[in-house]
Amino acid sequence: MRLPELEIKNLKVKSESLQGLQILHLSDLHINKKIKVINIEKLVAFCNSLEYDFLALTGDIIDCKVDKIIPQLKALNLLKKVFYISGNHDLFYGIKGLKELLTNFTFLDNKTTFIKYQNRDIALAGISDRFSKFFKIKREEKKILSFLKSNEDSILLAHQPKDYSLAITSNTKLFLCGHTHGGQVFPFHYFVRLFQPFLAGIFYKKDTCIYVNRGLGTWGIDFRYKANSEITLLKLINN
């Protein structure tokens, strides 16, 4: 995680019904024992200095057992207005312990809620990662689809781009995800595209805007090439 090199990525997203909403999007932090607490504190201070309506954290927060990084996670817990869902690494290393430490965050795996924005209720839902079945966690797709379909203004959080089909089916206005790291190291991009429908960036399908965040951390090796890490501030506009 190279915080000194990070800059906020401002991105305008077309959405008539959600015009003006600002979402800070983080993904794939991959916090491990090598990441110092001070780096997490800098990240938190940076994010909290920005203006946004809520922060979406789309999985893979951890990359080692929770009990090895308790100080780092306590520092991360100071982020404001966070809604998060699990990633495959979170499930593998311990989603239960993660939830117990991130008490300031709202956990959205298979859950729904509403966000008040300009006197309107915006529906927000999250779906557990596709690896959930290997950990005997049920993905409640029917519940999430029903909720999203019954609300005109809706946002869906998931870890993997593959779940964009849920957003399309339910006419969700905005779908946020991560997982790919944008390929992390070129030409690994081509390999990732064999398994995921989108690599990184913004896409429009029917009435849904899809955004795939390249993530903040790294996996395997602490190196990126032609796939810079990012913190994205999404501003929804009318045109």
XYZ file of N, CA and C in Angstrom:
717
model
N 0.850 -1.194 0.000
C 0.000 0.000 0.000
C 0.880 1.236 0.000
N 0.947 1.922 -1.111
C 1.848 3.058 -1.238
C 1.079 4.370 -1.099
N 0.770 4.740 0.125
C -0.048 5.919 0.368
C 0.540 7.209 -0.188
N 1.859 7.434 -0.103
C 2.392 8.693 -0.636
C 2.116 8.897 -2.119
N 1.912 7.818 -2.866
C 1.685 7.917 -4.296
C 0.208 8.064 -4.647
N -0.672 7.902 -3.662
C -2.095 7.895 -3.950
C -2.656 9.300 -4.115
N -3.555 9.418 -5.053
C -4.309 10.649 -5.246
C -5.771 10.272 -5.387
N -6.642 11.195 -5.027
C -8.052 10.916 -5.175
C -8.421 10.920 -6.657
N -9.168 9.937 -7.075
C -9.638 9.857 -8.453
C -11.077 10.351 -8.489
N -11.300 11.527 -9.068
C -12.641 12.082 -9.181
C -13.295 11.571 -10.455
N -14.457 10.988 -10.317
C -15.130 10.384 -11.459
C -16.601 10.800 -11.473
N -17.053 11.320 -12.597
C -18.452 11.702 -12.747
C -19.231 10.546 -13.373
N -20.347 10.223 -12.749
C -21.173 9.087 -13.166
C -22.567 9.596 -13.532
N -23.068 9.171 -14.682
C -24.386 9.609 -15.136
C -25.491 8.890 -14.368
N -26.343 9.682 -13.756
C -27.498 9.121 -13.059
C -28.490 10.239 -12.765
N -29.623 10.214 -13.431
C -30.626 11.260 -13.229
C -31.225 11.215 -11.832
N -31.579 10.034 -11.378
C -32.287 9.919 -10.102
C -31.387 10.129 -8.887
N -30.084 9.885 -9.048
C -29.161 10.017 -7.913
C -28.251 11.236 -8.055
N -28.687 12.193 -8.850
C -27.870 13.363 -9.144
C -27.396 14.066 -7.868
N -26.092 14.349 -7.820
C -25.507 15.082 -6.704
C -24.909 14.206 -5.614
N -25.304 12.947 -5.573
C -24.782 12.025 -4.551
C -23.283 11.809 -4.749
N -22.537 11.815 -3.656
C -21.097 11.579 -3.722
C -20.728 10.368 -2.871
N -20.053 9.425 -3.514
C -19.682 8.175 -2.846
C -18.176 7.994 -2.912
N -17.555 7.765 -1.778
C -16.137 7.429 -1.742
C -16.033 5.905 -1.820
N -15.289 5.423 -2.803
C -15.227 3.979 -3.046
C -13.816 3.452 -2.811
N -13.695 2.550 -1.842
C -12.446 1.853 -1.553
C -12.658 0.360 -1.786
N -11.601 -0.326 -2.154
C -11.699 -1.768 -2.328
C -10.329 -2.410 -2.169
N -10.329 -3.682 -1.802
C -9.117 -4.503 -1.811
C -7.927 -3.846 -1.101
N -8.112 -3.566 0.180
C -7.017 -2.992 0.969
C -5.922 -4.023 1.220
N -6.317 -5.271 1.421
C -5.377 -6.367 1.676
C -4.391 -6.023 2.806
N -4.941 -5.651 3.935
C -4.114 -5.301 5.095
C -3.470 -6.563 5.672
N -2.153 -6.512 5.834
C -1.424 -7.627 6.438
C -0.443 -7.095 7.475
N 0.363 -7.980 8.045
C 1.286 -7.608 9.130
C 2.348 -6.607 8.691
N 2.648 -6.553 7.408
C 3.689 -5.654 6.916
C 3.228 -4.199 6.817
N 1.932 -3.986 6.822
C 1.400 -2.623 6.708
C 1.370 -1.984 8.089
N 2.055 -0.879 8.241
C 2.184 -0.212 9.529
C 0.902 0.536 9.894
N 0.678 0.648 11.192
C -0.503 1.340 11.695
C -0.528 2.782 11.207
N 0.629 3.414 11.155
C 0.683 4.815 10.737
C 0.188 4.993 9.301
N 0.399 3.987 8.463
C -0.096 4.072 7.090
C -1.620 3.999 7.044
N -2.201 3.179 7.916
C -3.660 3.114 7.998
C -4.196 4.433 8.540
N -3.517 4.996 9.509
C -3.944 6.272 10.082
C -3.913 7.384 9.036
N -2.899 7.359 8.182
C -2.815 8.353 7.112
C -3.956 8.175 6.107
N -4.252 6.926 5.799
C -5.348 6.643 4.890
C -6.672 7.158 5.460
N -6.903 6.871 6.725
C -8.140 7.296 7.392
C -8.253 8.814 7.424
N -7.161 9.482 7.777
C -7.171 10.946 7.828
C -7.452 11.532 6.448
N -6.860 10.936 5.422
C -7.055 11.398 4.054
C -8.523 11.251 3.640
N -9.083 10.084 3.879
C -10.478 9.833 3.498
C -11.454 10.710 4.277
N -11.209 10.845 5.570
C -12.111 11.636 6.409
C -12.049 13.133 6.105
N -11.011 13.562 5.401
C -10.903 14.982 5.025
C -11.737 15.306 3.782
N -12.237 14.272 3.113
C -13.002 14.463 1.885
C -14.495 14.611 2.191
N -15.202 15.228 1.271
C -16.649 15.364 1.404
C -17.336 14.261 0.609
N -18.127 13.465 1.280
C -18.864 12.399 0.608
C -20.100 12.053 1.441
N -21.076 11.422 0.797
C -22.311 11.061 1.488
C -22.187 9.723 2.209
N -21.462 8.795 1.620
C -21.111 7.568 2.321
C -19.908 6.920 1.635
N -19.270 6.006 2.351
C -18.096 5.306 1.845
C -18.472 3.852 1.584
N -18.214 3.385 0.370
C -18.458 1.986 0.008
C -17.129 1.247 -0.022
N -17.030 0.199 0.772
C -15.807 -0.611 0.847
C -16.151 -2.017 0.354
N -15.688 -2.335 -0.865
C -16.172 -3.541 -1.530
C -15.232 -4.747 -1.405
N -14.885 -5.080 -0.171
C -14.262 -6.361 0.115
C -12.754 -6.451 0.068
N -12.265 -7.592 0.547
C -10.843 -7.884 0.706
C -10.125 -6.819 1.531
N -10.645 -6.620 2.717
C -10.031 -5.683 3.661
C -8.756 -6.283 4.232
N -8.772 -7.584 4.512
C -7.638 -8.220 5.179
C -6.949 -9.253 4.291
N -5.685 -9.491 4.624
C -4.896 -10.487 3.889
C -4.064 -11.334 4.849
N -4.559 -11.465 6.081
C -3.952 -12.349 7.082
C -4.957 -12.507 8.211
N -4.646 -13.345 9.190
C -5.557 -13.555 10.309
C -5.788 -12.244 11.069
N -7.023 -12.051 11.491
C -7.425 -10.806 12.140
C -6.586 -10.507 13.386
N -6.273 -11.544 14.175
C -5.546 -11.303 15.427
C -4.112 -10.825 15.215
N -3.619 -10.869 13.990
C -2.276 -10.384 13.677
C -2.258 -8.891 13.335
N -3.445 -8.308 13.093
C -3.499 -6.908 12.627
C -4.563 -6.114 13.394
N -4.745 -6.413 14.651
C -5.753 -5.716 15.456
C -5.509 -4.205 15.510
N -4.282 -3.717 15.760
C -4.062 -2.257 15.780
C -4.400 -1.591 14.438
N -4.065 -2.255 13.336
C -4.358 -1.703 12.009
C -5.864 -1.586 11.792
N -6.593 -2.608 12.213
C -8.042 -2.600 12.002
C -8.736 -1.602 12.930
N -8.223 -1.437 14.136
C -8.781 -0.424 15.044
C -8.586 0.973 14.467
N -7.464 1.189 13.809
C -7.215 2.478 13.161
C -8.163 2.667 11.979
N -8.372 1.608 11.212
C -9.272 1.670 10.058
C -10.704 1.944 10.493
N -11.057 1.478 11.661
C -12.415 1.612 12.187
C -12.830 3.070 12.401
N -11.887 3.996 12.287
C -12.177 5.420 12.473
C -12.659 6.087 11.184
N -12.722 5.331 10.090
C -13.324 5.867 8.866
C -14.791 6.196 9.131
N -15.297 7.192 8.412
C -16.664 7.658 8.644
C -17.647 7.133 7.582
N -18.849 6.864 8.021
C -19.991 6.526 7.154
C -19.680 5.388 6.179
N -19.203 4.280 6.722
C -18.750 3.157 5.894
C -19.796 2.036 5.830
N -20.074 1.580 4.613
C -20.844 0.371 4.362
C -19.911 -0.597 3.641
N -19.838 -1.849 4.107
C -18.877 -2.768 3.501
C -19.448 -4.166 3.324
N -18.844 -4.890 2.381
C -19.211 -6.284 2.147
C -17.929 -7.118 2.140
N -18.097 -8.433 2.224
C -16.941 -9.314 2.299
C -16.325 -9.562 0.940
N -15.027 -9.839 0.957
C -14.327 -10.342 -0.213
C -13.864 -11.755 0.081
N -13.337 -12.444 -0.901
C -12.905 -13.830 -0.691
C -11.803 -13.940 0.356
N -10.908 -12.960 0.433
C -9.835 -12.995 1.434
C -10.396 -12.773 2.844
N -11.405 -11.927 2.969
C -12.033 -11.699 4.273
C -12.664 -12.986 4.786
N -13.297 -13.717 3.896
C -13.924 -14.978 4.287
C -12.877 -16.006 4.703
N -11.796 -16.056 3.961
C -10.750 -17.040 4.235
C -10.050 -16.775 5.567
N -9.762 -15.498 5.832
C -8.985 -15.174 7.040
C -9.846 -14.893 8.275
N -11.164 -14.724 8.099
C -12.022 -14.589 9.275
C -12.955 -13.404 9.276
N -14.100 -13.548 8.604
C -15.065 -12.453 8.541
C -15.694 -12.176 9.908
N -15.829 -13.210 10.746
C -16.418 -13.016 12.067
C -15.568 -12.065 12.907
N -14.265 -12.307 12.940
C -13.374 -11.438 13.702
C -13.324 -10.039 13.131
N -13.410 -9.938 11.827
C -13.402 -8.632 11.165
C -14.625 -7.820 11.571
N -15.775 -8.443 11.566
C -17.013 -7.764 11.964
C -16.951 -7.311 13.419
N -16.332 -8.125 14.266
C -16.248 -7.785 15.687
C -15.380 -6.552 15.932
N -14.384 -6.338 15.066
C -13.486 -5.192 15.239
C -13.991 -3.932 14.543
N -14.641 -4.098 13.413
C -15.101 -2.931 12.646
C -16.505 -2.529 13.098
N -16.612 -2.137 14.348
C -17.904 -1.802 14.946
C -18.471 -0.483 14.438
N -17.627 0.355 13.850
C -18.065 1.651 13.341
C -18.595 1.548 11.910
N -18.438 0.366 11.313
C -18.861 0.142 9.932
C -20.218 -0.584 9.910
N -20.928 -0.435 8.804
C -22.172 -1.179 8.598
C -21.908 -2.335 7.641
N -22.086 -3.547 8.155
C -21.826 -4.755 7.379
C -23.048 -5.075 6.525
N -22.859 -5.230 5.196
C -23.984 -5.364 4.281
C -24.065 -6.702 3.548
N -23.341 -7.707 3.964
C -23.475 -9.013 3.315
C -24.916 -9.513 3.437
N -25.584 -9.672 2.289
C -26.962 -10.160 2.255
C -27.920 -9.288 3.064
N -27.612 -8.005 3.148
C -28.436 -7.090 3.933
C -28.851 -5.887 3.097
N -29.874 -5.203 3.583
C -30.401 -4.029 2.895
C -30.609 -2.889 3.875
N -30.584 -1.678 3.354
C -30.822 -0.510 4.191
C -31.219 0.654 3.286
N -31.463 1.793 3.889
C -31.770 3.004 3.127
C -30.857 4.136 3.574
N -30.496 4.978 2.631
C -29.718 6.177 2.913
C -30.574 7.387 2.581
N -30.682 8.305 3.506
C -31.427 9.528 3.266
C -30.572 10.492 2.445
N -31.117 10.954 1.319
C -30.404 11.924 0.494
C -31.412 12.866 -0.150
N -31.305 14.149 0.202
C -32.203 15.177 -0.331
C -33.669 14.761 -0.200
N -34.036 14.387 1.007
C -35.409 14.010 1.344
C -35.909 12.770 0.582
N -34.980 11.958 0.112
C -35.344 10.722 -0.573
C -34.676 9.539 0.118
N -35.279 8.387 -0.025
C -34.688 7.149 0.486
C -34.012 6.419 -0.665
N -32.700 6.260 -0.574
C -31.946 5.521 -1.579
C -31.675 4.124 -1.034
N -32.097 3.130 -1.781
C -31.937 1.740 -1.347
C -30.499 1.290 -1.561
N -29.911 0.705 -0.527
C -28.540 0.210 -0.587
C -28.515 -1.242 -0.125
N -27.906 -2.093 -0.939
C -27.841 -3.514 -0.602
C -26.456 -4.066 -0.870
N -26.142 -5.166 -0.195
C -24.864 -5.844 -0.406
C -25.087 -7.331 -0.547
N -24.230 -7.964 -1.288
C -24.313 -9.413 -1.462
C -22.981 -10.037 -1.033
N -23.042 -11.142 -0.336
C -21.809 -11.805 0.101
C -21.031 -12.319 -1.111
N -19.755 -12.506 -0.932
C -18.899 -12.897 -2.052
C -19.261 -14.276 -2.591
N -18.900 -14.506 -3.837
C -19.224 -15.772 -4.500
C -18.515 -16.974 -3.864
N -17.475 -16.724 -3.074
C -16.785 -17.810 -2.374
C -17.506 -18.205 -1.082
N -18.607 -17.520 -0.772
C -19.333 -17.779 0.480
C -19.722 -19.235 0.644
N -20.098 -19.879 -0.457
C -20.571 -21.259 -0.382
C -19.516 -22.208 0.182
N -18.234 -21.862 -0.009
C -17.165 -22.710 0.514
C -17.005 -22.556 2.023
N -17.663 -21.524 2.577
C -17.603 -21.275 4.016
C -18.978 -21.460 4.651
N -19.857 -22.157 3.920
C -21.204 -22.486 4.384
C -22.008 -21.246 4.738
N -21.827 -20.200 3.923
C -22.593 -18.966 4.058
C -23.501 -18.835 2.835
N -24.771 -18.714 3.074
C -25.735 -18.632 1.975
C -25.763 -17.233 1.381
N -25.717 -17.156 0.060
C -25.903 -15.896 -0.655
C -27.400 -15.708 -0.904
N -27.968 -14.681 -0.300
C -29.411 -14.484 -0.383
C -29.768 -13.598 -1.578
N -29.558 -14.145 -2.762
C -29.776 -13.388 -3.994
C -31.236 -12.992 -4.187
N -32.164 -13.893 -3.898
C -33.588 -13.587 -4.078
C -34.017 -12.419 -3.199
N -33.545 -12.429 -1.975
C -33.873 -11.348 -1.036
C -33.349 -10.016 -1.556
N -32.107 -10.004 -2.017
C -31.486 -8.772 -2.504
C -32.170 -8.289 -3.780
N -32.455 -9.200 -4.696
C -33.130 -8.833 -5.943
C -34.512 -8.246 -5.677
N -35.253 -8.859 -4.778
C -36.591 -8.379 -4.440
C -36.542 -6.968 -3.871
N -35.587 -6.727 -3.005
C -35.437 -5.405 -2.391
C -35.090 -4.346 -3.440
N -34.132 -4.661 -4.294
C -33.692 -3.701 -5.303
C -34.794 -3.413 -6.324
N -35.522 -4.448 -6.723
C -36.594 -4.268 -7.703
C -37.737 -3.410 -7.169
N -37.928 -3.443 -5.863
C -39.041 -2.702 -5.264
C -38.694 -1.257 -4.945
N -37.460 -0.853 -5.245
C -37.034 0.517 -4.984
C -36.414 1.126 -6.243
N -36.951 2.259 -6.659
C -36.520 2.875 -7.915
C -35.075 3.353 -7.861
N -34.692 3.976 -6.746
C -33.327 4.490 -6.589
C -32.530 3.504 -5.756
N -31.614 2.766 -6.394
C -30.929 1.697 -5.666
C -29.466 1.570 -6.054
N -28.682 1.055 -5.105
C -27.241 0.841 -5.276
C -26.911 -0.552 -4.726
N -26.077 -1.281 -5.451
C -25.674 -2.621 -5.017
C -24.162 -2.688 -4.859
N -23.713 -3.253 -3.736
C -22.291 -3.493 -3.482
C -22.004 -4.984 -3.569
N -20.939 -5.338 -4.268
C -20.488 -6.725 -4.342
C -18.978 -6.710 -4.480
N -18.348 -7.834 -4.256
C -16.893 -7.880 -4.380
C -16.458 -8.114 -5.818
N -17.096 -9.053 -6.487
C -16.659 -9.431 -7.823
C -17.536 -8.814 -8.925
N -16.901 -8.404 -10.030
C -17.666 -7.877 -11.162
C -18.721 -8.831 -11.691
N -18.520 -10.131 -11.521
C -19.470 -11.125 -12.013
C -20.891 -10.884 -11.514
N -21.034 -10.259 -10.364
C -22.362 -10.041 -9.801
C -23.101 -8.874 -10.432
N -22.541 -8.303 -11.486
C -23.221 -7.211 -12.178
C -24.581 -7.676 -12.715
N -24.714 -8.971 -12.982
C -25.981 -9.495 -13.504
C -27.134 -9.262 -12.530
N -26.858 -9.283 -11.232
C -27.889 -8.997 -10.231
C -28.361 -7.560 -10.351
N -27.416 -6.667 -10.610
C -27.750 -5.249 -10.756
C -28.571 -5.008 -12.020
N -28.185 -5.657 -13.111
C -28.907 -5.503 -14.372
C -30.331 -6.039 -14.247
N -30.468 -7.205 -13.668
C -31.780 -7.841 -13.516
C -32.733 -7.001 -12.678
N -32.205 -6.335 -11.681
C -33.036 -5.564 -10.751
C -33.141 -4.086 -11.125
N -32.571 -3.702 -12.269
C -32.572 -2.295 -12.711
C -31.932 -1.358 -11.684
N -30.919 -1.867 -11.011
C -30.172 -1.063 -10.045
C -29.440 0.059 -10.764
N -29.443 1.240 -10.166
C -28.846 2.394 -10.815
C -27.316 2.350 -10.804
N -26.745 1.831 -9.706
C -25.287 1.845 -9.571
C -24.803 0.544 -8.944
N -23.794 -0.055 -9.550
C -23.197 -1.287 -9.046
C -21.707 -1.047 -8.816
N -21.252 -1.241 -7.576
C -19.862 -1.005 -7.209
C -19.203 -2.319 -6.794
N -17.980 -2.547 -7.284
C -17.269 -3.787 -6.967
C -15.756 -3.564 -7.079
N -14.991 -4.615 -6.859
C -13.528 -4.548 -6.949
C -12.982 -5.882 -7.419
N -12.101 -6.479 -6.603
C -11.593 -7.838 -6.775
C -10.486 -7.987 -7.826
N -10.570 -7.318 -8.940
C -9.657 -7.576 -10.058
C -8.286 -6.938 -9.901
N -8.178 -5.888 -9.095
C -6.953 -5.083 -8.976
C -6.571 -4.457 -10.325
N -7.515 -4.452 -11.250
C -7.207 -3.956 -12.592
C -6.154 -4.789 -13.298
N -5.974 -6.031 -12.814
C -4.936 -6.906 -13.361
C -3.650 -6.867 -12.562
N -3.456 -5.785 -11.799
C -2.295 -5.524 -10.923
C -0.972 -5.420 -11.674
N -0.617 -6.457 -12.432
C 0.650 -6.434 -13.166
C 0.393 -6.857 -14.617
N 0.593 -5.924 -15.537
C 0.443 -6.252 -16.955
C 1.539 -7.249 -17.371
N 1.219 -8.287 -18.156
C -0.017 -8.550 -18.908
C -1.010 -9.480 -18.201
N -0.968 -9.551 -16.869
C -1.895 -10.394 -16.123
C -3.347 -9.974 -16.367
N -3.523 -8.737 -16.890
C -4.850 -8.228 -17.222
C -5.627 -9.234 -18.072
N -4.950 -9.821 -19.044
C -5.617 -10.727 -19.976
C -6.112 -11.996 -19.268
N -5.349 -12.445 -18.286
C -5.742 -13.626 -17.528
C -6.987 -13.331 -16.696
N -7.019 -12.156 -16.053
C -8.166 -11.767 -15.235
C -9.432 -11.706 -16.085
N -9.306 -11.210 -17.304
C -10.466 -11.064 -18.181
C -11.049 -12.409 -18.617
N -10.309 -13.465 -18.436
C -10.856 -14.790 -18.731
C -11.919 -15.193 -17.721
N -11.849 -14.589 -16.532
C -12.734 -14.980 -15.439
C -13.723 -13.900 -15.024
N -13.469 -12.654 -15.425
C -14.338 -11.555 -15.020
C -14.842 -10.787 -16.247
N -16.087 -10.318 -16.213
C -16.647 -9.605 -17.364
C -16.055 -8.217 -17.574
N -15.498 -7.626 -16.496
C -14.903 -6.291 -16.576
C -13.588 -6.276 -15.797
N -12.635 -5.529 -16.284
C -11.327 -5.449 -15.627
C -11.253 -4.292 -14.645
N -11.573 -3.098 -15.098
C -11.519 -1.908 -14.253
C -12.207 -0.754 -14.965
N -12.715 0.194 -14.183
C -13.296 1.392 -14.771
C -14.807 1.389 -14.768
N -15.366 2.263 -15.597
C -16.806 2.492 -15.606
C -17.440 1.934 -16.875
N -18.618 1.341 -16.704
C -19.349 0.734 -17.819
C -20.837 0.988 -17.617
N -21.568 1.070 -18.715
C -23.015 1.248 -18.647
C -23.704 0.089 -19.365
N -24.617 -0.580 -18.660
C -25.392 -1.668 -19.223
C -26.863 -1.407 -18.903
N -27.662 -1.218 -19.951
C -29.081 -0.880 -19.780
C -29.184 0.362 -18.895
N -29.881 0.255 -17.772
C -30.055 1.419 -16.886
C -29.064 1.427 -15.726
N -28.079 0.553 -15.781
C -27.142 0.397 -14.666
C -25.755 0.921 -15.003
N -25.192 1.687 -14.064
C -23.794 2.095 -14.157
C -22.967 1.126 -13.317
N -21.920 0.582 -13.908
C -21.040 -0.382 -13.250
C -19.673 0.258 -13.040
N -19.170 0.203 -11.811
C -17.813 0.705 -11.578
C -16.976 -0.365 -10.894
N -15.861 -0.713 -11.531
C -14.925 -1.706 -10.994
C -13.683 -0.973 -10.497
N -13.501 -0.960 -9.192
C -12.375 -0.276 -8.567
C -11.112 -1.145 -8.628
N -9.979 -0.560 -8.993
C -8.724 -1.318 -9.078
C -8.145 -1.651 -7.716
N -8.705 -1.080 -6.667
C -8.257 -1.413 -5.322
C -7.076 -0.595 -4.850
N -6.845 -0.686 -3.553
C -5.791 0.104 -2.924
C -4.542 -0.719 -2.642
N -4.708 -1.933 -2.217
C -3.569 -2.774 -1.853
C -3.127 -3.672 -2.989
N -2.267 -4.606 -2.638
C -1.760 -5.578 -3.617
C -1.909 -6.976 -3.044
N -1.828 -7.955 -3.932
C -1.933 -9.344 -3.509
C -0.793 -10.145 -4.153
N -0.199 -11.052 -3.365
C 0.890 -11.878 -3.885
C 2.228 -11.173 -3.820
N 2.391 -10.151 -4.651
C 3.601 -9.328 -4.635
C 3.198 -7.875 -4.473
N 3.998 -7.119 -3.760
C 3.699 -5.707 -3.519
C 4.191 -4.873 -4.703
N 3.513 -5.054 -5.827
C 3.949 -4.400 -7.058
C 2.769 -4.272 -8.004
N 2.713 -3.140 -8.699
C 1.707 -2.907 -9.725
C 2.393 -2.383 -10.987
N 1.815 -2.739 -12.115
C 2.326 -2.233 -13.389
C 1.151 -2.067 -14.349
N 0.948 -0.850 -14.785
C -0.175 -0.486 -15.657
C -1.522 -0.824 -15.020
N -1.579 -0.682 -13.707
C -2.827 -0.895 -12.966
C -2.697 -0.195 -11.616
N -2.589 1.115 -11.648
C -2.351 1.884 -10.426
C -3.456 1.683 -9.396
N -3.079 1.718 -8.119
C -4.064 1.644 -7.049
C -4.878 2.937 -7.038
N -6.064 2.883 -6.395
C -6.919 4.067 -6.451
C -7.862 4.182 -5.267
N -8.180 5.420 -4.962
C -9.284 5.795 -4.094
C -10.187 6.648 -4.972
N -11.424 6.252 -5.127
C -12.295 6.918 -6.096
C -13.435 7.660 -5.420
N -13.602 8.906 -5.827
C -14.750 9.702 -5.371
C -15.716 9.822 -6.554
N -16.829 9.127 -6.428
C -17.832 9.109 -7.487
C -18.866 10.203 -7.235
N -19.051 11.074 -8.213
C -20.082 12.091 -8.124
C -21.125 11.829 -9.202
N -22.347 11.627 -8.798
C -23.403 11.303 -9.744
C -23.997 12.584 -10.328
N -24.065 12.624 -11.645
C -24.525 13.823 -12.345
C -25.674 13.462 -13.284
N -26.355 14.493 -13.770
C -27.524 14.294 -14.625
C -27.174 13.978 -16.062
N -26.045 14.514 -16.549
C -25.671 14.257 -17.947
C -24.169 14.298 -18.120
